[in-house]
Every structure is written in C-alpha cells, then in structure tokens.
C-alpha positions as a printed Julia matrix, in Angstrom:
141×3 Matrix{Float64}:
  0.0    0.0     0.0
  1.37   3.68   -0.6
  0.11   4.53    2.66
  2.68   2.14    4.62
  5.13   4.23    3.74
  5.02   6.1     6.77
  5.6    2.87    8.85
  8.68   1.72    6.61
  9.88   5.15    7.16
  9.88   5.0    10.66
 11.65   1.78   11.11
 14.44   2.51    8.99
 15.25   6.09   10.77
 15.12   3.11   13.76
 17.73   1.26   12.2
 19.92   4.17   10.7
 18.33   3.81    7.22
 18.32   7.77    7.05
 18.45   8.07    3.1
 16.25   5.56    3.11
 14.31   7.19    5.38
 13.84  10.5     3.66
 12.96   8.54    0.54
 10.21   7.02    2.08
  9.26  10.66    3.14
  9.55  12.18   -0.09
  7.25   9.32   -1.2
  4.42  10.18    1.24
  4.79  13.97    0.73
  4.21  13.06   -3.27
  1.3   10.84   -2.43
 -1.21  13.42   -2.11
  0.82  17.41   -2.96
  3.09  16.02   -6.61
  0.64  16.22   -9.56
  2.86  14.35  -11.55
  3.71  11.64   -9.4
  0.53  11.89   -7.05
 -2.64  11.74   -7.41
 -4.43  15.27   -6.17
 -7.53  15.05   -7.6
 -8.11  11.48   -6.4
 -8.46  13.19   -3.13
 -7.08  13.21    0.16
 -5.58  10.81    2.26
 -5.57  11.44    6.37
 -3.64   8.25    6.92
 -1.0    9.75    4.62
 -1.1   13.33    5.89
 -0.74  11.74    9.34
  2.42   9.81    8.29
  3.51  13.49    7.05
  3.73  15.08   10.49
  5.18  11.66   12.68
  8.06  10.62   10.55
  9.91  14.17   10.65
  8.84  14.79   14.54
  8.87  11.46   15.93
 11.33   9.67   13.44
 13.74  12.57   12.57
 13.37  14.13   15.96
 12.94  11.42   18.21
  9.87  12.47   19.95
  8.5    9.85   22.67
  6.74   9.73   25.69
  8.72   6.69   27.64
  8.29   6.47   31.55
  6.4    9.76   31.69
  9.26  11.68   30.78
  9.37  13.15   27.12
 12.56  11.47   25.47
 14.25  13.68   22.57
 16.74  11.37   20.59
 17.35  13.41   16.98
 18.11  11.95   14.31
 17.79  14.71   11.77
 19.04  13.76    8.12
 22.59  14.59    7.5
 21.85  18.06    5.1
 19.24  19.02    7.47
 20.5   22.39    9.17
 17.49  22.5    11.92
 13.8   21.11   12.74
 11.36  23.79   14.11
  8.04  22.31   15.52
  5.59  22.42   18.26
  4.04  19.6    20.34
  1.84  20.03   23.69
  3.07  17.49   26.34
  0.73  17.34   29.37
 -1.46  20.49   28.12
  1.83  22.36   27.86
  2.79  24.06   24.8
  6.72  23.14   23.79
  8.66  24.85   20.69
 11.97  22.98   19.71
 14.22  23.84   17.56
 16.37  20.34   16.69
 20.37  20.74   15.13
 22.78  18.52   14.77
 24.76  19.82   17.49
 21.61  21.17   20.28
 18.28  20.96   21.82
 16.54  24.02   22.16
 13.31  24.52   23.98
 10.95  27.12   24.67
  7.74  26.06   26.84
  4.88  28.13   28.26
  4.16  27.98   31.89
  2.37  24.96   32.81
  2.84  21.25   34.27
  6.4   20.29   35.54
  8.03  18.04   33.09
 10.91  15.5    32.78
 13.11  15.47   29.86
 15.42  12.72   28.84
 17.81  13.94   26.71
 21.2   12.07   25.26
 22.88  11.14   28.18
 21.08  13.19   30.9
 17.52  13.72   32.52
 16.65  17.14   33.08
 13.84  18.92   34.92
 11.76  21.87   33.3
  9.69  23.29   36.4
  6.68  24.65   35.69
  7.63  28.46   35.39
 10.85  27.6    33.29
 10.77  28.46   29.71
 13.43  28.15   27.88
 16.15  25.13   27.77
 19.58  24.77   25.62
 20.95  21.56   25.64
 24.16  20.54   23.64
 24.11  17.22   22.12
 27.63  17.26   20.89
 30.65  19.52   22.43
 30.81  22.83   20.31
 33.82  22.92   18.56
 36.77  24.39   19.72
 38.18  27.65   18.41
C-alpha cells in the first residue's frame, strides 16, 4: 500500500536507514501534494497526511513519551540544518528547535516536566521556559 510508507519510514530512521528514510518521506509527501507523481484530484488521504507530520517529529526528531518523561533522541538527516516544531506534552505548549549539534526549547508555563535527553535527565519546572541543551561539544576555536 502507498500509505505504509510512513511505517517503513519509521523503522528505517530506527535502524539508521536515514536516506532511506527521507525517501520514504519524499514518497508520502508526493502521495497526495506532486501532480505528476501523485494523485491530487483522487483526493485526500488522512492516513498519509498523518504519516507526514510523525516521521519528521517522531522519526527525525525522536519524539516519545517513555516512563512519563518526554525522550528527545534526533536523528535529523545529515543536510538538514534544523527542525522547528511544536508539540503540547501534558497540556503544555513546547517549541523545539532540533540541530545537529543542540536541543533548544521554549515552553509556556504549565505542568512540571521530565526530559530525557542524550545522556542526561533534566527537569523543566513549571515556570521555566526556555532550555539549551548541547548534544555534541561545540567545537573548539
């Protein structure tokens, strides 16, 4: 079906498969938007729109709820500068921006909430609004 793409996608950012991965992407953003190689007056397809939004946030930019913390594991495709996208987590409104080399957060006030990053478990209280985490070491000048 052209609407498992989605699901292949996903496992292969699992496994590493990342141009793999953005093919399979490509595929379901052609599904429905390419006239040439979709089909846009067939219609729409919510399945495939859906597949649209979760492979970038929660393949590409790890997105998970796991032990009631919200776990952030990018994996952003190699000649992708940033991600920029917004996700509510316990009725609190998040913005990250994903790089290769950081984390950055910026929350409205609401419900404490656990974050488990690369290598380390942070806290944002509910008043705190903006986090910068480094994934990899900056480099040195």
């Amino acid at each position: 079906s052209n609407l498992s793409a989605g699901s292949h996608a996903m496992v292969a950012v699992r496994l590493g498969r990342m141009k793999e991965a953005e093919q399979l992407l490509q595929r379901i953003l052609d599904e429905d938007m390419d006239p040439v190689s979709g089909h846009p007056e067939d219609g729409f397809h919510a399945a495939n729109a859906g597949s649209a939004w979760f492979v970038p946030v929660l393949g590409f930019g790890g997105i998970d709820i796991h032990n009631d913390s919200l776990r952030i594991r990018p994996k952003l495709p190699a000649d992708w500068r940033e991600m920029q996208f917004a996700i509510y987590v316990k009725g609190r409104r998040l913005e990250l921006c994903l790089t290769h080399e950081s984390i950055a957060i910026h929350a409205d006030q609401g419900m404490d909430l656990t974050l488990d990053l690369p290598g380390e478990r942070r806290h944002l209280d509910s008043r705190q609004q903006r986090l910068i985490f480094q994934t990899t070491p900056p480099p040195s000048s």
